[in-house]
Amino acid sequence: MSKQRVKFTFPQDLITIPVIYELGKEFSIITNIRRADVTEDRGWVILELEGELPEIERGLAWVATQGVRVDPVQGDILAG
Amino acid sequence: MSSPGFATALRCRECHRESAMEPIYVCDFCFGPLEVAYDYEALRKVVTRESIERGPASIWRYADLLPCDREYAVDIQAGFTPLIKADRLGKELGLNHLYLKNDCANPTWSFKDRVVTVAATKAREFGFTTLACASTGNLANSVSAHAARAGMDAFVFIPNDLEQGKIIGSAVYGATLIAVDGSYDDVNRLCSELAGKYPWAFVNVNMRPYYAEGSKTLGYEVAEQLGWRAPDHCVAPMASGSLYVKILKGLEEFAKLWLIDSVQTKMSGAQATGCSPIVTAWKSETQDIRPVVPKTIAKSLAIGNPADGYYALEAMARTGGYGVAVDDDEIVAGIELLAQTEGIFAETAGGVVTASLKRLAEQGRLARDEVTVAFITGAGLKTQEAVAGVLEPPLHVQPTITSFEEALGARNTVAAASAQ
């Protein structure tokens, strides 16, 4: 089992969609929210995902196709 | 047994819970970023201006204020770079007390040596044998060089379209370079997964709290080189925002240790228009930083999702500084202006800073008599392609005086015509 800590950033039109619920339901991934900030026009959620690595990768790819931005929790790693 | 000196713990910047000094980068409770905490009471009894002045001409003169055991120092002499009074550039911009902190003078020609010497030292202290990073240039060069110095392995991940010059600047040190197919986001995601899987010291992931501390030495050095005082105004480039925030932390720590008077420094931050998430948020008067896809020639500042953006905004608001974004043409003009007035050939980030200085001066946001320090963070030989197309080509002449004078005359005629 692997764990990954990620940040989801939601655009306004996805704020009301239960993306995290669907992620846990459709994939063998345990989701655990640690911090979040949602306003009327955008939202972000920092969470931990636990599961087999290929399943997490598949799940994150699906989240991205829904229009949610997925980032490592520590921000960009690629530096100048 | 190693001794990290006066560093006491890692403290969460969000929930303020403390963790032991381990190779971790986020708080276990809230996943907030971690920062090194120090025992300032104890430091005050030990650190004096004289004790610092007796130290080596590198960032290790501030070893007591860094979170590592100096016995393990991986040292290629990073830091204590020149602070230059920039009279010609100052005259051009109408500034009487302009200084340049020239970090091109570091061993791998950028400020990254400051952060990597600390990260590599801490990595060795923790028992790691491999250093790693993902980079478009400066960080890769510095990690490769420090790994060589320490006898450690180095894995450096780069985008697959990186220029040859930047690849050579890392490969020469014997690092293993891995060019990743895909976007910048793909590189970030891969490296995030690798950092969790391999027992490596990823300098800006699991070493990040220690790594970031290296940047505050820029604040220390400027204060010391100005004669133990803080400047009135700093103009620094912003990528992740960490450097910018840590310069202020360095100044404020010196004040906390009674080495300088209180800090009244305005902190202004510079970005390229093609990647300016922090400046955009500042202009919109929001704390909400929206990630962007970078599109600028200033690749060393091309961080679309800046880890310390929020803290940079907080510092900008608290100190009364300004956010400035300049476009690629202004960046090129900035590189030329700096080179042609002060003899410093900076990379694109230096062009961003110089163009931003110009903008701030024109807007009256830099006062003529303020002591202003601009941070030039990397050397131009790494990004020659940025200016190659706009510079005058050489005059080609036959080996005769007649040919030379004809060619010179022709150029002067063209120059006179274009000046009219």
Short mmCIF file of C-alpha atoms in Angstrom, two decimals:
data_model
loop_
_atom_site.label_atom_id
_atom_site.label_comp_id
_atom_site.label_asym_id
_atom_site.label_seq_id
_atom_site.Cartn_x
_atom_site.Cartn_y
_atom_site.Cartn_z
CA MET A 1 0.00 0.00 0.00
CA SER A 2 1.16 3.51 -0.80
CA LYS A 3 0.20 6.91 0.55
CA GLN A 4 0.15 10.12 -1.40
CA ARG A 5 -0.50 13.63 -0.20
CA VAL A 6 -2.08 15.85 -2.83
CA LYS A 7 -3.87 19.13 -3.32
CA PHE A 8 -7.03 19.32 -5.42
CA THR A 9 -7.98 22.76 -6.76
CA PHE A 10 -11.58 23.00 -7.94
CA PRO A 11 -12.84 25.54 -10.46
CA GLN A 12 -16.15 27.22 -9.70
CA ASP A 13 -18.28 24.86 -11.79
CA LEU A 14 -17.02 21.76 -9.97
CA ILE A 15 -17.41 22.97 -6.40
CA THR A 16 -20.79 21.27 -6.04
CA ILE A 17 -19.68 17.96 -7.64
CA PRO A 18 -18.76 15.16 -5.15
CA VAL A 19 -15.43 14.33 -6.82
CA ILE A 20 -13.76 13.01 -3.65
CA TYR A 21 -16.72 10.76 -2.85
CA GLU A 22 -16.63 9.36 -6.39
CA LEU A 23 -12.85 8.84 -6.16
CA GLY A 24 -13.29 6.66 -3.06
CA LYS A 25 -16.26 4.81 -4.55
CA GLU A 26 -14.96 4.09 -8.04
CA PHE A 27 -11.34 3.28 -7.09
CA SER A 28 -9.79 1.24 -4.28
CA ILE A 29 -8.50 4.36 -2.57
CA ILE A 30 -9.02 5.61 0.98
CA THR A 31 -9.35 9.41 1.06
CA ASN A 32 -8.51 11.42 4.18
CA ILE A 33 -9.02 15.21 4.10
CA ARG A 34 -6.64 17.25 6.29
CA ARG A 35 -7.20 20.86 5.26
CA ALA A 36 -9.53 22.71 2.89
CA ASP A 37 -10.74 26.14 1.90
CA VAL A 38 -13.85 26.55 -0.22
CA THR A 39 -15.40 29.86 -1.23
CA GLU A 40 -18.17 30.65 -3.66
CA ASP A 41 -15.92 30.82 -6.71
CA ARG A 42 -13.17 28.27 -6.01
CA GLY A 43 -11.97 25.68 -3.57
CA TRP A 44 -8.96 23.61 -2.60
CA VAL A 45 -8.62 20.47 -0.54
CA ILE A 46 -5.44 18.89 0.83
CA LEU A 47 -5.83 15.17 1.40
CA GLU A 48 -4.03 11.87 1.76
CA LEU A 49 -4.77 8.98 -0.57
CA GLU A 50 -3.99 5.43 0.47
CA GLY A 51 -4.01 2.44 -1.87
CA GLU A 52 -1.92 0.52 -4.37
CA LEU A 53 0.25 2.96 -6.36
CA PRO A 54 -1.18 2.05 -9.80
CA GLU A 55 -4.69 2.51 -8.42
CA ILE A 56 -3.79 5.92 -6.98
CA GLU A 57 -2.28 6.96 -10.30
CA ARG A 58 -5.43 5.77 -12.12
CA GLY A 59 -7.64 7.62 -9.64
CA LEU A 60 -5.66 10.86 -9.92
CA ALA A 61 -5.76 10.68 -13.70
CA TRP A 62 -9.56 10.37 -13.47
CA VAL A 63 -9.78 13.36 -11.10
CA ALA A 64 -7.75 15.44 -13.56
CA THR A 65 -10.09 14.48 -16.42
CA GLN A 66 -12.99 15.86 -14.35
CA GLY A 67 -11.35 19.31 -14.55
CA VAL A 68 -9.80 19.35 -11.08
CA ARG A 69 -6.17 20.47 -10.85
CA VAL A 70 -4.02 17.93 -9.00
CA ASP A 71 -0.73 19.04 -7.42
CA PRO A 72 1.78 17.58 -4.98
CA VAL A 73 0.95 18.98 -1.53
CA GLN A 74 4.33 20.73 -1.32
CA GLY A 75 3.73 22.78 -4.49
CA ASP A 76 5.93 22.55 -7.57
CA ILE A 77 9.03 20.43 -7.13
CA LEU A 78 10.57 21.31 -10.48
CA ALA A 79 12.73 24.33 -9.67
CA GLY A 80 14.86 26.76 -11.66
CA MET B 1 26.40 11.98 17.39
CA SER B 2 25.49 15.03 15.35
CA SER B 3 24.41 18.32 16.86
CA PRO B 4 22.16 20.67 14.91
CA GLY B 5 23.30 23.59 17.07
CA PHE B 6 20.50 25.92 18.11
CA ALA B 7 17.77 24.46 15.91
CA THR B 8 15.23 22.85 18.20
CA ALA B 9 12.38 21.43 16.09
CA LEU B 10 10.38 21.64 12.90
CA ARG B 11 7.29 23.81 13.38
CA CYS B 12 4.18 23.77 11.18
CA ARG B 13 3.57 27.13 9.56
CA GLU B 14 -0.17 26.51 9.68
CA CYS B 15 -1.10 24.77 12.95
CA HIS B 16 2.22 25.51 14.77
CA ARG B 17 2.59 21.94 16.07
CA GLU B 18 6.20 20.88 16.47
CA SER B 19 7.90 17.78 15.04
CA ALA B 20 11.33 16.28 15.58
CA MET B 21 14.09 17.30 13.15
CA GLU B 22 13.72 14.50 10.64
CA PRO B 23 13.68 14.25 6.83
CA ILE B 24 10.04 15.34 6.57
CA TYR B 25 8.44 18.31 4.87
CA VAL B 26 4.82 18.58 5.94
CA CYS B 27 3.08 18.49 9.28
CA ASP B 28 1.70 15.02 10.00
CA PHE B 29 -1.45 16.55 11.41
CA CYS B 30 -2.58 19.17 8.86
CA PHE B 31 -0.07 18.66 6.01
CA GLY B 32 1.04 22.28 6.40
CA PRO B 33 4.64 23.20 5.48
CA LEU B 34 7.32 22.87 8.17
CA GLU B 35 9.91 25.43 9.17
CA VAL B 36 12.95 25.14 11.44
CA ALA B 37 12.53 26.64 14.93
CA TYR B 38 15.53 27.97 16.91
CA ASP B 39 16.38 28.78 20.49
CA TYR B 40 16.92 32.52 20.05
CA GLU B 41 17.57 33.09 23.77
CA ALA B 42 20.56 30.76 23.63
CA LEU B 43 21.70 32.17 20.28
CA ARG B 44 21.72 35.69 21.70
CA LYS B 45 24.36 34.64 24.22
CA VAL B 46 26.67 33.18 21.59
CA VAL B 47 26.27 35.04 18.30
CA THR B 48 27.81 38.50 18.06
CA ARG B 49 28.95 40.70 15.19
CA GLU B 50 32.53 39.82 16.12
CA SER B 51 31.90 36.05 16.19
CA ILE B 52 30.37 36.26 12.73
CA GLU B 53 33.18 38.42 11.36
CA ARG B 54 35.72 35.85 12.52
CA GLY B 55 33.99 33.15 10.42
CA PRO B 56 34.82 31.95 6.91
CA ALA B 57 33.92 33.98 3.79
CA SER B 58 30.94 31.74 2.99
CA ILE B 59 27.47 31.12 4.41
CA TRP B 60 29.12 28.95 7.04
CA ARG B 61 30.09 32.13 8.91
CA TYR B 62 26.43 31.93 10.06
CA ALA B 63 26.64 28.23 11.00
CA ASP B 64 25.04 28.80 14.41
CA LEU B 65 21.94 30.11 12.63
CA LEU B 66 21.66 27.12 10.30
CA PRO B 67 19.96 23.82 11.18
CA CYS B 68 22.96 21.55 10.68
CA ASP B 69 26.08 20.27 12.28
CA ARG B 70 29.01 22.08 10.67
CA GLU B 71 31.13 18.93 11.11
CA TYR B 72 29.15 17.45 8.21
CA ALA B 73 29.31 20.57 6.01
CA VAL B 74 29.29 19.88 2.29
CA ASP B 75 31.08 23.08 1.45
CA ILE B 76 32.02 24.42 -1.99
CA GLN B 77 32.21 27.97 -0.58
CA ALA B 78 28.68 29.14 -1.25
CA GLY B 79 27.79 32.68 -0.27
CA PHE B 80 29.40 35.84 1.05
CA THR B 81 29.06 37.17 -2.47
CA PRO B 82 29.73 40.84 -3.33
CA LEU B 83 27.33 43.65 -2.46
CA ILE B 84 28.05 46.32 -5.06
CA LYS B 85 27.09 49.99 -4.94
CA ALA B 86 25.47 50.43 -8.35
CA ASP B 87 26.13 54.07 -9.13
CA ARG B 88 25.70 53.90 -12.90
CA LEU B 89 22.49 51.88 -12.83
CA GLY B 90 21.31 54.03 -9.93
CA LYS B 91 21.90 57.20 -11.95
CA GLU B 92 19.98 55.70 -14.86
CA LEU B 93 17.03 54.94 -12.59
CA GLY B 94 17.25 58.03 -10.37
CA LEU B 95 18.31 56.12 -7.26
CA ASN B 96 21.12 57.48 -5.09
CA HIS B 97 21.71 54.43 -2.91
CA LEU B 98 21.18 51.37 -5.08
CA TYR B 99 23.09 48.18 -4.26
CA LEU B 100 23.27 44.87 -6.10
CA LYS B 101 23.70 41.59 -4.28
CA ASN B 102 25.61 39.65 -6.90
CA ASP B 103 24.87 35.97 -6.36
CA CYS B 104 26.25 35.14 -9.81
CA ALA B 105 29.52 34.88 -7.88
CA ASN B 106 28.55 31.58 -6.24
CA PRO B 107 30.49 28.40 -7.16
CA THR B 108 27.85 27.14 -9.63
CA TRP B 109 26.87 30.71 -10.52
CA SER B 110 23.52 31.00 -8.76
CA PHE B 111 22.02 31.47 -5.29
CA LYS B 112 21.00 27.80 -5.30
CA ASP B 113 24.40 26.96 -3.80
CA ARG B 114 23.20 28.54 -0.56
CA VAL B 115 20.22 26.23 -0.21
CA VAL B 116 21.93 23.13 -1.55
CA THR B 117 24.96 23.37 0.75
CA VAL B 118 22.53 23.29 3.71
CA ALA B 119 20.38 20.50 2.22
CA ALA B 120 23.41 18.38 1.31
CA THR B 121 24.90 18.85 4.76
CA LYS B 122 21.66 17.85 6.45
CA ALA B 123 21.30 14.89 4.08
CA ARG B 124 24.76 13.64 5.01
CA GLU B 125 23.95 14.15 8.69
CA PHE B 126 20.80 12.00 8.26
CA GLY B 127 22.89 9.28 6.57
CA PHE B 128 21.58 9.66 3.00
CA THR B 129 23.97 8.66 0.24
CA THR B 130 21.98 10.08 -2.70
CA LEU B 131 20.95 13.67 -3.48
CA ALA B 132 18.12 14.30 -5.93
CA CYS B 133 16.18 17.17 -7.47
CA ALA B 134 14.00 18.20 -10.40
CA SER B 135 15.20 21.32 -12.12
CA THR B 136 15.39 23.38 -15.28
CA GLY B 137 18.94 24.50 -14.58
CA ASN B 138 20.40 26.24 -11.54
CA LEU B 139 19.29 23.75 -8.90
CA ALA B 140 20.44 20.82 -11.03
CA ASN B 141 23.91 22.34 -11.39
CA SER B 142 24.24 22.97 -7.69
CA VAL B 143 22.95 19.56 -6.55
CA SER B 144 25.31 17.84 -8.98
CA ALA B 145 28.32 19.83 -7.77
CA HIS B 146 27.57 19.36 -4.07
CA ALA B 147 26.98 15.62 -4.52
CA ALA B 148 30.37 15.37 -6.22
CA ARG B 149 32.02 17.27 -3.38
CA ALA B 150 30.37 14.99 -0.80
CA GLY B 151 31.02 11.77 -2.71
CA MET B 152 27.27 11.16 -2.92
CA ASP B 153 25.26 9.89 -5.88
CA ALA B 154 23.08 12.45 -7.67
CA PHE B 155 19.84 11.91 -9.59
CA VAL B 156 18.67 14.96 -11.47
CA PHE B 157 15.29 15.04 -13.26
CA ILE B 158 14.94 17.51 -16.12
CA PRO B 159 12.28 18.35 -18.71
CA ASN B 160 13.04 16.64 -22.02
CA ASP B 161 13.40 19.94 -23.93
CA LEU B 162 16.15 21.41 -21.73
CA GLU B 163 18.93 23.26 -23.54
CA GLN B 164 22.25 21.46 -24.04
CA GLY B 165 24.19 24.04 -22.03
CA LYS B 166 22.17 23.37 -18.92
CA ILE B 167 22.54 19.61 -19.28
CA ILE B 168 26.32 19.88 -19.52
CA GLY B 169 26.43 22.09 -16.42
CA SER B 170 25.10 19.15 -14.40
CA ALA B 171 26.43 16.13 -16.28
CA VAL B 172 30.03 17.28 -15.94
CA TYR B 173 29.88 16.59 -12.19
CA GLY B 174 28.96 12.95 -12.82
CA ALA B 175 25.27 13.21 -11.92
CA THR B 176 22.74 10.80 -13.44
CA LEU B 177 20.39 12.93 -15.55
CA ILE B 178 16.89 11.72 -16.37
CA ALA B 179 14.99 13.62 -19.06
CA VAL B 180 11.25 13.19 -18.48
CA ASP B 181 8.78 13.20 -21.37
CA GLY B 182 5.75 15.32 -20.54
CA SER B 183 4.72 18.69 -19.16
CA TYR B 184 6.16 20.47 -16.10
CA ASP B 185 3.18 19.12 -14.15
CA ASP B 186 4.11 15.57 -15.19
CA VAL B 187 7.67 16.09 -13.93
CA ASN B 188 6.32 17.41 -10.63
CA ARG B 189 3.98 14.46 -10.20
CA LEU B 190 6.63 11.87 -11.04
CA CYS B 191 9.14 13.38 -8.64
CA SER B 192 6.57 13.60 -5.88
CA GLU B 193 5.98 9.84 -6.26
CA LEU B 194 9.70 9.07 -6.48
CA ALA B 195 10.40 11.07 -3.35
CA GLY B 196 7.97 8.82 -1.49
CA LYS B 197 9.41 5.60 -2.91
CA TYR B 198 13.21 5.95 -2.88
CA PRO B 199 15.48 6.56 0.12
CA TRP B 200 16.96 9.70 -1.39
CA ALA B 201 17.47 13.19 -0.06
CA PHE B 202 15.27 15.13 -2.49
CA VAL B 203 16.63 18.58 -1.71
CA ASN B 204 13.39 20.53 -2.10
CA VAL B 205 11.03 17.78 -0.92
CA ASN B 206 12.08 15.85 2.20
CA MET B 207 15.01 18.24 2.83
CA ARG B 208 12.89 21.33 2.11
CA PRO B 209 12.64 22.80 5.64
CA TYR B 210 16.46 22.74 5.91
CA TYR B 211 17.12 23.64 2.27
CA ALA B 212 14.98 26.79 2.53
CA GLU B 213 17.02 28.06 5.48
CA GLY B 214 20.03 28.56 3.19
CA SER B 215 18.29 31.51 1.52
CA LYS B 216 18.07 33.57 4.69
CA THR B 217 21.85 34.02 4.54
CA LEU B 218 21.19 36.54 1.75
CA GLY B 219 19.45 38.72 4.34
CA TYR B 220 22.29 38.22 6.84
CA GLU B 221 24.98 39.09 4.31
CA VAL B 222 23.26 42.21 3.04
CA ALA B 223 22.81 43.50 6.60
CA GLU B 224 26.43 42.75 7.47
CA GLN B 225 27.79 44.23 4.22
CA LEU B 226 25.76 47.43 4.66
CA GLY B 227 27.55 47.93 7.98
CA TRP B 228 25.11 46.06 10.23
CA ARG B 229 21.84 47.62 9.15
CA ALA B 230 18.79 46.53 7.19
CA PRO B 231 18.14 48.15 3.79
CA ASP B 232 15.09 50.39 3.33
CA HIS B 233 13.85 48.44 0.32
CA CYS B 234 14.61 45.04 -1.21
CA VAL B 235 13.67 43.92 -4.71
CA ALA B 236 13.91 40.16 -5.13
CA PRO B 237 12.75 37.66 -7.73
CA MET B 238 9.93 35.27 -6.83
CA ALA B 239 9.58 31.71 -8.11
CA SER B 240 8.23 29.54 -5.28
CA GLY B 241 8.40 32.69 -3.10
CA SER B 242 10.76 30.99 -0.65
CA LEU B 243 13.86 33.10 -1.39
CA TYR B 244 11.86 36.32 -1.05
CA VAL B 245 10.36 35.26 2.29
CA LYS B 246 13.67 34.02 3.67
CA ILE B 247 15.55 37.27 2.89
CA LEU B 248 13.11 38.99 5.23
CA LYS B 249 13.45 36.18 7.78
CA GLY B 250 17.23 36.69 7.72
CA LEU B 251 16.90 40.41 8.43
CA GLU B 252 14.32 39.85 11.16
CA GLU B 253 16.43 37.18 12.84
CA PHE B 254 19.38 39.58 12.97
CA ALA B 255 17.14 42.12 14.68
CA LYS B 256 15.86 39.46 17.07
CA LEU B 257 19.49 38.68 17.99
CA TRP B 258 20.23 42.41 18.52
CA LEU B 259 22.79 42.38 15.70
CA ILE B 260 20.93 45.17 13.90
CA ASP B 261 18.19 47.66 14.81
CA SER B 262 14.57 46.91 14.04
CA VAL B 263 13.72 46.06 10.44
CA GLN B 264 11.63 48.57 8.47
CA THR B 265 12.46 47.07 5.07
CA LYS B 266 9.88 47.10 2.30
CA MET B 267 9.99 43.82 0.42
CA SER B 268 9.08 44.07 -3.26
CA GLY B 269 8.84 40.94 -5.37
CA ALA B 270 9.41 40.51 -9.10
CA GLN B 271 8.00 37.92 -11.52
CA ALA B 272 7.74 37.45 -15.27
CA THR B 273 4.32 38.24 -16.74
CA GLY B 274 4.26 34.76 -18.25
CA CYS B 275 4.39 33.19 -14.79
CA SER B 276 3.17 35.64 -12.17
CA PRO B 277 0.70 33.89 -9.86
CA ILE B 278 1.95 35.77 -6.78
CA VAL B 279 1.92 39.23 -8.36
CA THR B 280 -1.50 38.55 -9.88
CA ALA B 281 -2.90 37.69 -6.45
CA TRP B 282 -1.23 40.79 -4.95
CA LYS B 283 -2.79 43.02 -7.62
CA SER B 284 -6.19 41.40 -7.06
CA GLU B 285 -5.83 41.97 -3.31
CA THR B 286 -6.53 38.31 -2.59
CA GLN B 287 -4.62 35.65 -0.64
CA ASP B 288 -5.84 33.09 -3.14
CA ILE B 289 -3.01 32.08 -5.47
CA ARG B 290 -4.24 30.46 -8.65
CA PRO B 291 -1.75 28.09 -10.31
CA VAL B 292 -0.74 28.96 -13.89
CA VAL B 293 1.00 27.21 -16.76
CA PRO B 294 4.35 29.04 -17.15
CA LYS B 295 5.14 30.70 -20.46
CA THR B 296 8.19 32.91 -20.15
CA ILE B 297 11.88 33.03 -21.05
CA ALA B 298 12.63 33.36 -17.31
CA LYS B 299 12.66 29.60 -16.77
CA SER B 300 14.40 29.84 -13.41
CA LEU B 301 11.27 31.64 -12.14
CA ALA B 302 8.78 29.41 -13.98
CA ILE B 303 6.96 27.92 -11.00
CA GLY B 304 3.25 27.90 -11.77
CA ASN B 305 2.17 26.61 -8.37
CA PRO B 306 4.39 28.43 -5.86
CA ALA B 307 4.74 26.61 -2.54
CA ASP B 308 5.47 29.79 -0.56
CA GLY B 309 3.23 32.12 -2.51
CA TYR B 310 0.86 32.70 0.39
CA TYR B 311 3.73 33.57 2.72
CA ALA B 312 5.24 35.90 0.11
CA LEU B 313 1.95 37.77 -0.12
CA GLU B 314 1.83 38.01 3.65
CA ALA B 315 5.37 39.47 3.74
CA MET B 316 4.59 41.91 0.93
CA ALA B 317 1.50 43.20 2.73
CA ARG B 318 3.19 43.36 6.14
CA THR B 319 6.22 45.34 4.89
CA GLY B 320 4.42 47.62 2.41
CA GLY B 321 6.31 46.22 -0.60
CA TYR B 322 5.04 45.91 -4.15
CA GLY B 323 4.50 43.13 -6.66
CA VAL B 324 5.82 43.69 -10.18
CA ALA B 325 5.49 41.58 -13.31
CA VAL B 326 7.50 42.35 -16.46
CA ASP B 327 7.22 40.86 -19.93
CA ASP B 328 9.87 39.00 -21.92
CA ASP B 329 10.99 42.09 -23.89
CA GLU B 330 11.48 44.01 -20.66
CA ILE B 331 13.45 41.07 -19.24
CA VAL B 332 15.87 41.12 -22.18
CA ALA B 333 16.20 44.90 -21.91
CA GLY B 334 16.81 44.48 -18.18
CA ILE B 335 19.64 42.00 -18.77
CA GLU B 336 21.26 44.47 -21.20
CA LEU B 337 20.78 47.46 -18.90
CA LEU B 338 22.40 45.66 -15.97
CA ALA B 339 25.30 44.39 -18.07
CA GLN B 340 25.91 47.74 -19.76
CA THR B 341 25.76 49.86 -16.62
CA GLU B 342 27.33 47.61 -13.98
CA GLY B 343 29.26 44.91 -15.82
CA ILE B 344 27.12 42.07 -14.45
CA PHE B 345 25.78 39.54 -16.95
CA ALA B 346 22.75 38.07 -15.24
CA GLU B 347 20.45 35.27 -16.29
CA THR B 348 16.80 36.00 -17.05
CA ALA B 349 15.83 36.27 -13.36
CA GLY B 350 18.31 39.18 -13.10
CA GLY B 351 16.59 40.74 -16.10
CA VAL B 352 13.27 40.41 -14.27
CA VAL B 353 14.70 42.16 -11.21
CA THR B 354 16.38 44.97 -13.18
CA ALA B 355 13.27 45.60 -15.28
CA SER B 356 11.19 45.60 -12.09
CA LEU B 357 13.55 48.10 -10.46
CA LYS B 358 13.08 50.34 -13.47
CA ARG B 359 9.31 50.01 -13.29
CA LEU B 360 9.21 50.74 -9.55
CA ALA B 361 11.49 53.75 -9.97
CA GLU B 362 9.35 55.14 -12.80
CA GLN B 363 6.24 54.72 -10.68
CA GLY B 364 7.85 56.56 -7.79
CA ARG B 365 7.61 53.47 -5.61
CA LEU B 366 11.35 53.50 -4.92
CA ALA B 367 12.36 56.70 -3.19
CA ARG B 368 15.52 58.39 -4.51
CA ASP B 369 17.32 58.27 -1.16
CA GLU B 370 16.18 54.87 0.05
CA VAL B 371 18.93 52.29 0.56
CA THR B 372 17.67 49.78 -2.00
CA VAL B 373 19.10 46.30 -2.58
CA ALA B 374 18.31 44.30 -5.71
CA PHE B 375 19.07 40.59 -5.70
CA ILE B 376 20.76 39.21 -8.82
CA THR B 377 20.47 35.48 -8.33
CA GLY B 378 22.18 33.80 -11.28
CA ALA B 379 24.70 34.33 -14.06
CA GLY B 380 23.90 35.04 -17.69
CA LEU B 381 26.15 32.46 -19.31
CA LYS B 382 23.47 29.90 -18.43
CA THR B 383 20.77 31.64 -20.49
CA GLN B 384 22.72 33.20 -23.33
CA GLU B 385 19.95 32.35 -25.80
CA ALA B 386 17.74 34.98 -24.12
CA VAL B 387 19.86 37.85 -25.45
CA ALA B 388 21.71 36.25 -28.37
CA GLY B 389 19.28 37.57 -30.97
CA VAL B 390 19.25 41.20 -29.84
CA LEU B 391 22.93 42.02 -29.40
CA GLU B 392 25.12 43.72 -31.99
CA PRO B 393 27.05 41.15 -34.06
CA PRO B 394 30.84 41.58 -34.25
CA LEU B 395 32.30 43.85 -36.93
CA HIS B 396 34.06 41.74 -39.55
CA VAL B 397 37.16 43.41 -40.96
CA GLN B 398 40.21 42.65 -43.05
CA PRO B 399 43.49 42.89 -41.15
CA THR B 400 44.04 46.49 -42.26
CA ILE B 401 43.43 49.84 -40.56
CA THR B 402 41.45 51.01 -43.58
CA SER B 403 39.05 48.10 -43.34
CA PHE B 404 38.66 48.63 -39.57
CA GLU B 405 37.91 52.34 -39.96
CA GLU B 406 35.45 51.73 -42.79
CA ALA B 407 33.55 49.16 -40.75
CA LEU B 408 33.51 51.36 -37.65
CA GLY B 409 32.36 54.33 -39.71
CA ALA B 410 29.55 52.32 -41.25
CA ARG B 411 28.34 51.20 -37.83
CA ASN B 412 28.51 54.72 -36.41
CA THR B 413 26.48 56.01 -39.35
CA VAL B 414 23.81 53.37 -38.75
CA ALA B 415 23.81 54.12 -35.02
CA ALA B 416 23.47 57.86 -35.64
CA ALA B 417 20.60 57.29 -38.08
CA SER B 418 18.73 55.01 -35.71
CA ALA B 419 19.20 57.49 -32.85
CA GLN B 420 17.41 60.25 -34.79
#
